[in-house]
């Protein structure tokens, strides 16, 4: 049975871990003459009452011994005590003993000390009993003219609180007039601000009149008063949009304020009210100024978020300020730099690309300073940004090539990988840089110490060293120098004790990264032994310090995959020499023999007992087969047709990959531009024909922008209304005494529940309250207020809930009410509201290398078996993409064909910055059904489980 007692609200909380004291102890301390003892006793009494204790007999003691005290601390604690205790009886009438307090409050309001007056006025702001306040109103009004500003500003707050009460207009009908009169002569900033806010809330016309009366002095007002002015402008423009023009001029004037808070509020208000280019440009300038002048990283991140929103709607205006946005790169925080680069890369065009690349080059040179915090990560961001610029504008590639090549020997593997991938793409798309890239790459290659970087560099050399025999010969000599003298090790001679120490030239084996499962493009698993982003292991660094050539050090560390790449490179170079026919047969035979001897030396290393004795694992079968295939090709065993595969088809496949990537990017850009800005049958607005009399440029631009918004926003409004209907949740049945339904709004970290309740009975319901409880990472911000419902009446109750992660959450609740004729309260249990993960994740894209790196790094995996009525793999993939709000990273060309098997990678990012990775691997079974698995990986458990539950529900689809 629910208790009939309603939970009381409290205006303040006191945390304590001390044991509660008895009422007698508090009474004895209060009756003593020691003021310090009274202070401690009052504090204990207040804490106990807030904790739920009831001390009914303590009130008379406090009236007798505390009320007459002249100690200011005791008087303040007395007011807090009065704020805490219950002042009305069960019927809501004022308790008789409160008359004693009323006289004391009147005396305090006329006290000669301004502090006593001020704290008493603050106390009155939190009192809601009209009978207690009514005799005090004249004293509160009298304090509006007190000599001290502390009393005056609190008197304004008290009068505002009294006027807000349901019967406030009866208690003080002329409050707005009194405040307006006071405002004309007031000099104190806080008092003027409080008075202006009161007028803005309760007499908006008087606040507007005062604003325009003082319009020439607004720019000189204090920051708190200027922010109050901006609040008033937002309220007025929301109710009367046609008046925006004259208020925009005030906002533009306030943009010159010395206060960062006022500048930010001005810019946000300006963007929300107007789409005129002049207004947007002024707001963007303000944001850029804050970005540079403010030192707080949180402020910078917030400002960058606002610039991101501006970029989506006003790209052309923000493009003019691109260099100002890039000044944020001077901040040491990596998140700020990343956001600034993301915004800048969306704004580059042919006119500003040279300036942007120049800034990026300067920043990249700064990262060579070892003292720079997180220099390797920042360098990686810059390399990726330069890569993007060079791909979109190939003409700038030559200016950054030499700088980037210096980073190939970077100890941060991820940064060096980005550089080599950039070089690989540029050499294919920009033939003019062919000679420069090959020359620079061969100069830098001996310093490369990362296996994957060396592998990619060797592939580039093997595919693009085609111009002359001298170039090919130089490449072969460079590889020979990086391998060092052959053989790679010496066989141990039995019985030779003196040469035991140098019987093998194998150094301490390089311990590769711990093997982790990696997902391949076809969805199968392989062992990954080197991860991007990891620095070289210590033994490798030791080998480098010993001046061991780079390829030799990596091979002696057991990297046989690199050995297979070296073998393929030597084979291609030798075959290209043959195809050129520029050397005599003897020279060709010598080059072929050298290549075969190097390949044989690597094979002997992988199969030798000395390598096994040194702790290296034996060569894997795949690498051995590839090296054997290279030897057969060099010996001419496989025939002439194989040379075409080696020399042409590898490069042709890469060219197809690049062309497909460019085609997809062009299609996405075209689709983005194809979004309808206006309908064909819209009216054309000739703003040159508008009446300009008395209007400023900003007002004319704003009127045009508003007309455009009205003309193009109708379709969006209809779509929004349709989406709203889909988010309504029925909470009770039609036969329940109260019918309730909720509209759920999810906005990043906030969930807003708008619950509509209807009284279905013929009786009045009192104290109708919505009681909510949450499960998961959801927290109720505040308890909704209780309401009274007449028969058939409807009320809207709003509840705010905070979200901290994408973990599955649910909201439970009851509607509790009191009805006439029932002693106890009635309860209606509400239907559960489940929060959909789809509201938190958005489609995103990332490079394939980054996807594989995250897949290997993330710990949480949820494996979902495919169980669907859909019979086509591609149709099933499309259904999964539509159901999960994710983006398919696998290119469409890789999904073409009808082989009965499909593997694809999907990616999304949550609003909390969490990454969600999905791999779909399905095959068509002999009975026509689909089988396979969907694997979900994430850094946190919540998103993996929530997304898995969503897939289980949605994957069945329709046949």
Coordinates of C-alpha atoms in Angstrom, one line a residue, residues 288-689:
X288 CA 37.4 32.3 -34.3
X289 CA 38.5 35.1 -32.0
X290 CA 37.4 33.0 -29.0
X291 CA 39.2 30.0 -30.4
X292 CA 42.5 31.9 -30.3
X293 CA 42.1 34.1 -27.3
X294 CA 40.7 31.7 -24.7
X295 CA 43.1 29.3 -23.0
X296 CA 40.5 26.8 -21.6
X297 CA 40.5 23.6 -23.7
X298 CA 36.8 22.9 -23.0
X299 CA 35.9 26.3 -24.4
X300 CA 37.9 25.7 -27.5
X301 CA 36.1 22.3 -28.0
X302 CA 32.7 23.9 -27.6
X303 CA 33.6 26.7 -30.0
X304 CA 34.8 24.2 -32.6
X305 CA 31.5 22.3 -32.3
X306 CA 29.7 25.6 -33.1
X307 CA 32.0 26.2 -36.1
X308 CA 31.2 22.6 -37.2
X309 CA 27.5 23.4 -37.2
X310 CA 28.1 26.6 -39.1
X311 CA 30.2 24.8 -41.7
X312 CA 27.3 22.4 -42.4
X313 CA 24.9 25.3 -43.1
X314 CA 27.1 28.2 -44.3
X315 CA 30.1 26.6 -45.9
X316 CA 30.9 29.5 -48.2
X317 CA 31.0 32.1 -45.4
X318 CA 33.2 29.9 -43.2
X319 CA 35.6 29.2 -46.0
X320 CA 36.7 32.8 -45.8
X321 CA 37.8 32.2 -42.2
X322 CA 39.6 28.9 -42.8
X323 CA 43.1 30.2 -41.8
X324 CA 41.7 31.6 -38.6
X325 CA 40.3 28.1 -37.8
X326 CA 43.7 26.6 -38.4
X327 CA 45.2 28.9 -35.7
X328 CA 43.6 26.4 -33.3
X329 CA 46.5 24.0 -34.2
X330 CA 48.7 26.0 -31.8
X331 CA 46.7 24.4 -28.9
X332 CA 48.6 21.4 -27.3
X333 CA 45.4 19.3 -26.9
X334 CA 45.1 16.6 -29.5
X335 CA 41.3 16.6 -29.6
X336 CA 41.3 20.3 -30.4
X337 CA 43.8 19.8 -33.2
X338 CA 41.8 16.9 -34.6
X339 CA 38.5 18.8 -34.7
X340 CA 40.2 21.9 -36.3
X341 CA 41.7 19.7 -39.0
X342 CA 38.4 18.0 -39.7
X343 CA 36.7 21.3 -40.2
X344 CA 39.5 22.7 -42.3
X345 CA 39.6 19.7 -44.6
X346 CA 36.0 20.2 -45.5
X347 CA 36.6 23.8 -46.4
X348 CA 39.6 23.6 -48.7
X349 CA 39.3 24.6 -52.3
X350 CA 41.5 25.6 -55.2
X351 CA 41.9 29.1 -53.8
X352 CA 43.1 28.3 -50.3
X353 CA 44.8 24.9 -50.8
X354 CA 48.3 26.4 -51.0
X355 CA 47.9 28.3 -47.8
X356 CA 46.5 25.3 -45.9
X357 CA 49.3 23.0 -47.1
X358 CA 51.8 25.6 -46.1
X359 CA 50.4 25.7 -42.5
X360 CA 50.3 21.9 -42.4
X361 CA 54.0 21.6 -43.5
X362 CA 55.0 24.1 -40.8
X363 CA 53.2 22.1 -38.1
X364 CA 54.7 18.8 -39.4
X365 CA 58.2 20.3 -39.1
X366 CA 57.4 21.3 -35.5
X367 CA 56.6 17.7 -34.6
X368 CA 60.2 16.7 -35.2
X369 CA 60.9 18.3 -31.8
X370 CA 61.2 15.5 -29.3
X371 CA 59.9 17.6 -26.5
X372 CA 56.5 18.1 -28.1
X373 CA 53.8 16.3 -26.2
X374 CA 52.1 13.5 -28.2
X375 CA 54.2 14.6 -31.2
X376 CA 53.9 11.2 -32.9
X377 CA 50.1 11.2 -32.8
X378 CA 49.9 14.8 -34.0
X379 CA 52.3 14.0 -36.8
X380 CA 50.0 11.1 -37.9
X381 CA 47.0 13.5 -38.0
X382 CA 49.0 16.0 -40.1
X383 CA 50.2 13.3 -42.5
X384 CA 46.6 12.1 -43.0
X385 CA 45.5 15.7 -43.6
X386 CA 48.2 16.3 -46.1
X387 CA 47.4 13.0 -47.8
X388 CA 43.7 14.2 -48.2
X389 CA 44.8 17.5 -49.6
X390 CA 47.2 16.0 -52.1
X391 CA 44.6 13.5 -53.3
X392 CA 42.0 16.1 -53.9
X393 CA 44.5 18.6 -55.4
X394 CA 47.3 16.7 -57.0
X395 CA 49.3 19.8 -57.8
X396 CA 50.3 20.3 -54.2
X397 CA 51.7 16.8 -53.8
X398 CA 55.2 17.8 -55.1
X399 CA 55.6 20.5 -52.5
X400 CA 55.0 18.1 -49.5
X401 CA 56.7 15.0 -50.9
X402 CA 60.2 15.7 -49.6
X403 CA 59.0 16.6 -46.2
X404 CA 56.8 13.5 -45.8
X405 CA 59.6 11.2 -47.0
X406 CA 61.6 12.2 -44.0
X407 CA 58.9 10.6 -41.8
X408 CA 59.3 7.1 -43.4
X409 CA 61.9 6.3 -40.8
X410 CA 59.6 7.4 -38.0
X411 CA 59.5 5.1 -34.9
X412 CA 55.7 5.5 -34.9
X413 CA 54.7 2.9 -37.4
X414 CA 51.2 4.3 -38.0
X415 CA 52.6 7.7 -39.0
X416 CA 55.2 6.0 -41.4
X417 CA 52.4 3.8 -42.9
X418 CA 50.3 6.8 -43.6
X419 CA 53.2 8.4 -45.5
X420 CA 54.0 5.3 -47.6
X421 CA 50.3 4.8 -48.5
X422 CA 50.2 8.5 -49.5
X423 CA 53.3 7.9 -51.8
X424 CA 51.7 4.8 -53.2
X425 CA 48.5 6.6 -54.2
X426 CA 50.3 9.7 -55.5
X427 CA 52.7 7.9 -57.8
X428 CA 49.7 6.2 -59.4
X429 CA 47.5 9.3 -59.8
X430 CA 50.3 11.8 -60.5
X431 CA 52.7 10.5 -63.2
X432 CA 54.6 13.8 -63.3
X433 CA 56.1 13.0 -59.9
X434 CA 57.2 9.5 -60.9
X435 CA 61.0 10.2 -61.1
X436 CA 61.1 12.4 -58.0
X437 CA 59.2 9.8 -55.9
X438 CA 61.4 6.9 -57.0
X439 CA 64.6 8.8 -56.4
X440 CA 63.5 10.1 -53.0
X441 CA 62.2 6.7 -51.9
X442 CA 65.5 4.9 -52.8
X443 CA 67.4 7.5 -50.8
X444 CA 65.2 7.1 -47.8
X445 CA 64.6 3.4 -47.8
X446 CA 67.8 2.3 -45.9
X447 CA 66.5 4.2 -42.9
X448 CA 63.1 2.5 -42.8
X449 CA 62.8 0.2 -39.8
X450 CA 59.2 -0.8 -39.8
X451 CA 58.4 -4.1 -41.6
X452 CA 55.0 -3.0 -43.1
X453 CA 56.5 0.3 -44.3
X454 CA 59.4 -1.5 -46.0
X455 CA 57.0 -4.0 -47.6
X456 CA 54.9 -1.2 -49.2
X457 CA 58.0 0.7 -50.3
X458 CA 59.4 -2.4 -52.0
X459 CA 56.1 -2.9 -53.8
X460 CA 56.3 0.7 -55.1
X461 CA 59.9 0.2 -56.3
X462 CA 59.1 -3.0 -58.0
X463 CA 56.0 -1.6 -59.8
X464 CA 57.3 1.8 -60.8
X465 CA 61.0 1.3 -61.5
X466 CA 60.4 0.9 -65.3
X467 CA 62.0 3.8 -67.0
X468 CA 65.6 2.6 -67.6
X469 CA 68.0 -0.2 -66.9
X470 CA 70.1 2.1 -64.8
X471 CA 67.1 2.9 -62.6
X472 CA 66.3 -0.8 -62.1
X473 CA 69.9 -1.7 -61.5
X474 CA 70.2 1.0 -58.8
X475 CA 67.1 -0.4 -57.1
X476 CA 68.6 -3.9 -57.1
X477 CA 71.8 -2.5 -55.6
X478 CA 69.9 -0.6 -53.0
X479 CA 68.1 -3.8 -51.9
X480 CA 71.4 -5.7 -51.9
X481 CA 72.9 -3.1 -49.7
X482 CA 70.0 -3.3 -47.2
X483 CA 70.3 -7.1 -47.0
X484 CA 74.1 -6.9 -46.3
X485 CA 76.6 -9.6 -47.3
X486 CA 75.5 -13.1 -48.0
X487 CA 74.9 -15.6 -46.5
X488 CA 72.7 -14.2 -43.9
X489 CA 74.2 -16.5 -41.3
X490 CA 77.1 -18.9 -40.9
X491 CA 76.7 -22.7 -40.4
X492 CA 78.1 -23.8 -37.0
X493 CA 81.1 -26.1 -37.4
X494 CA 81.2 -29.1 -35.1
X495 CA 84.0 -29.2 -32.5
X496 CA 85.2 -25.7 -33.1
X497 CA 85.0 -24.3 -29.6
X498 CA 87.0 -21.1 -30.3
X499 CA 84.5 -19.9 -32.9
X500 CA 81.5 -20.8 -30.8
X501 CA 80.7 -17.2 -30.0
X502 CA 80.7 -16.2 -33.6
X503 CA 79.4 -19.4 -35.2
X504 CA 76.2 -17.5 -36.0
X505 CA 75.7 -14.0 -37.0
X506 CA 72.1 -14.0 -35.7
X507 CA 71.6 -11.3 -33.2
X508 CA 69.1 -11.6 -30.3
X509 CA 65.8 -12.3 -32.1
X510 CA 63.4 -9.4 -32.5
X511 CA 60.3 -10.1 -30.5
X512 CA 57.4 -9.2 -32.7
X513 CA 54.1 -7.9 -31.3
X514 CA 52.0 -10.5 -29.6
X515 CA 50.0 -12.4 -32.1
X516 CA 46.4 -11.3 -32.3
X517 CA 43.5 -12.4 -34.5
X518 CA 42.9 -10.1 -37.5
X519 CA 39.9 -10.1 -39.8
X520 CA 40.7 -10.4 -43.5
X521 CA 38.8 -8.9 -46.3
X522 CA 36.8 -12.1 -46.8
X523 CA 35.8 -12.3 -43.1
X524 CA 38.2 -15.1 -42.1
X525 CA 40.8 -14.8 -39.3
X526 CA 44.5 -14.6 -39.6
X527 CA 47.3 -14.1 -37.1
X528 CA 48.5 -10.5 -37.0
X529 CA 52.0 -10.0 -35.7
X530 CA 52.6 -6.3 -36.4
X531 CA 50.2 -3.6 -35.6
X532 CA 50.2 0.0 -36.8
X533 CA 50.8 2.5 -34.1
X534 CA 53.4 0.4 -32.3
X535 CA 56.9 1.5 -32.0
X536 CA 59.8 -0.7 -32.9
X537 CA 60.6 -3.3 -30.2
X538 CA 63.8 -2.8 -28.1
X539 CA 65.8 -5.5 -29.7
X540 CA 65.1 -4.0 -33.1
X541 CA 66.3 -0.6 -31.8
X542 CA 69.4 -2.3 -30.5
X543 CA 70.0 -3.9 -34.0
X544 CA 69.6 -0.5 -35.6
X545 CA 72.1 0.9 -33.2
X546 CA 74.6 -1.8 -34.2
X547 CA 74.4 -0.5 -37.8
X548 CA 72.8 -3.7 -39.1
X549 CA 71.1 -3.0 -42.5
X550 CA 67.4 -2.6 -42.1
X551 CA 66.2 -5.5 -44.2
X552 CA 68.8 -7.8 -42.7
X553 CA 67.7 -6.9 -39.1
X554 CA 64.1 -7.5 -39.9
X555 CA 64.8 -10.9 -41.6
X556 CA 67.0 -12.0 -38.7
X557 CA 64.1 -11.2 -36.4
X558 CA 62.0 -13.8 -38.2
X559 CA 59.9 -11.6 -40.5
X560 CA 59.6 -14.1 -43.4
X561 CA 56.6 -12.3 -44.9
X562 CA 59.0 -9.4 -45.6
X563 CA 61.3 -11.9 -47.1
X564 CA 58.6 -13.0 -49.6
X565 CA 58.0 -9.3 -50.5
X566 CA 61.8 -8.9 -51.1
X567 CA 61.8 -12.0 -53.3
X568 CA 58.8 -10.7 -55.3
X569 CA 60.5 -7.3 -55.7
X570 CA 63.8 -8.8 -57.0
X571 CA 61.8 -11.1 -59.4
X572 CA 59.9 -8.1 -60.9
X573 CA 63.0 -6.0 -61.3
X574 CA 64.9 -8.9 -63.0
X575 CA 61.9 -9.5 -65.3
X576 CA 61.7 -5.8 -66.1
X577 CA 65.4 -5.8 -67.1
X578 CA 64.7 -8.7 -69.5
X579 CA 61.7 -6.9 -70.9
X580 CA 63.7 -3.7 -71.6
X581 CA 66.3 -5.7 -73.6
X582 CA 68.8 -2.9 -72.9
X583 CA 71.5 -5.1 -71.4
X584 CA 73.6 -7.8 -72.9
X585 CA 72.7 -11.4 -72.0
X586 CA 75.7 -11.8 -69.7
X587 CA 74.6 -8.8 -67.6
X588 CA 71.1 -10.1 -67.5
X589 CA 72.2 -13.5 -66.4
X590 CA 74.4 -12.0 -63.7
X591 CA 71.5 -9.8 -62.4
X592 CA 69.2 -12.9 -62.4
X593 CA 71.8 -15.0 -60.6
X594 CA 72.2 -12.3 -57.9
X595 CA 68.4 -12.1 -57.4
X596 CA 68.2 -15.9 -57.1
X597 CA 71.1 -16.1 -54.7
X598 CA 69.5 -13.5 -52.4
X599 CA 66.1 -15.4 -52.5
X600 CA 68.0 -18.7 -51.8
X601 CA 69.8 -17.1 -48.8
X602 CA 66.5 -16.0 -47.3
X603 CA 65.0 -19.5 -47.8
X604 CA 68.1 -21.1 -46.1
X605 CA 67.7 -18.7 -43.2
X606 CA 64.1 -19.8 -42.6
X607 CA 64.9 -23.5 -42.8
X608 CA 68.2 -23.5 -40.9
X609 CA 68.8 -25.2 -37.6
X610 CA 70.8 -22.2 -36.4
X611 CA 67.7 -20.0 -36.7
X612 CA 65.7 -22.4 -34.7
X613 CA 68.4 -22.6 -32.1
X614 CA 68.4 -18.8 -31.8
X615 CA 64.7 -19.0 -30.9
X616 CA 63.1 -18.0 -34.2
X617 CA 60.1 -19.8 -35.5
X618 CA 60.5 -21.7 -38.8
X619 CA 59.4 -20.1 -42.1
X620 CA 55.7 -20.4 -42.8
X621 CA 54.6 -22.5 -45.8
X622 CA 53.0 -19.5 -47.6
X623 CA 56.3 -17.5 -47.6
X624 CA 58.2 -20.5 -48.7
X625 CA 55.8 -21.2 -51.6
X626 CA 56.0 -17.5 -52.7
X627 CA 59.8 -17.6 -52.7
X628 CA 59.8 -20.8 -54.6
X629 CA 57.4 -19.3 -57.2
X630 CA 59.9 -16.4 -57.6
X631 CA 62.8 -18.8 -58.2
X632 CA 60.7 -20.6 -60.9
X633 CA 59.8 -17.4 -62.6
X634 CA 63.5 -16.3 -62.6
X635 CA 64.5 -19.6 -64.0
X636 CA 61.9 -19.5 -66.7
X637 CA 60.3 -22.7 -65.6
X638 CA 56.7 -21.4 -65.7
X639 CA 56.7 -20.2 -69.2
X640 CA 56.3 -16.7 -70.7
X641 CA 52.6 -16.1 -69.7
X642 CA 53.6 -15.8 -66.0
X643 CA 55.7 -12.7 -66.8
X644 CA 52.5 -10.8 -67.7
X645 CA 51.1 -11.5 -64.3
X646 CA 54.2 -10.3 -62.6
X647 CA 54.8 -7.1 -64.7
X648 CA 51.3 -5.9 -65.6
X649 CA 48.4 -7.3 -63.7
X650 CA 49.5 -6.4 -60.2
X651 CA 49.7 -2.7 -61.1
X652 CA 46.5 -2.9 -63.1
X653 CA 44.7 -4.3 -60.0
X654 CA 46.0 -1.4 -57.9
X655 CA 44.9 1.1 -60.6
X656 CA 41.4 -0.4 -60.6
X657 CA 41.3 0.0 -56.8
X658 CA 42.3 3.7 -56.9
X659 CA 39.8 4.3 -59.7
X660 CA 37.0 2.6 -57.8
X661 CA 37.8 4.7 -54.7
X662 CA 37.8 8.0 -56.7
X663 CA 34.5 6.9 -58.4
X664 CA 32.9 6.3 -55.0
X665 CA 34.1 9.6 -53.6
X666 CA 32.8 11.5 -56.6
X667 CA 29.4 9.7 -56.3
X668 CA 29.2 10.7 -52.6
X669 CA 30.1 14.3 -53.4
X670 CA 27.5 14.4 -56.2
X671 CA 24.9 12.9 -53.9
X672 CA 25.7 15.5 -51.3
X673 CA 25.3 18.4 -53.8
X674 CA 22.1 16.9 -55.2
X675 CA 20.2 17.6 -52.0
X676 CA 17.3 19.8 -53.0
X677 CA 17.8 23.4 -51.9
X678 CA 14.5 24.6 -53.3
X679 CA 11.6 23.0 -55.2
X680 CA 11.1 23.8 -58.9
X681 CA 7.7 25.4 -58.3
X682 CA 8.9 27.7 -55.4
X683 CA 8.3 31.4 -55.8
X684 CA 11.4 33.4 -56.8
X685 CA 12.2 36.2 -54.3
X686 CA 13.8 39.2 -56.0
X687 CA 15.3 40.9 -53.0
X688 CA 16.5 43.8 -55.1
X689 CA 12.8 44.8 -55.4

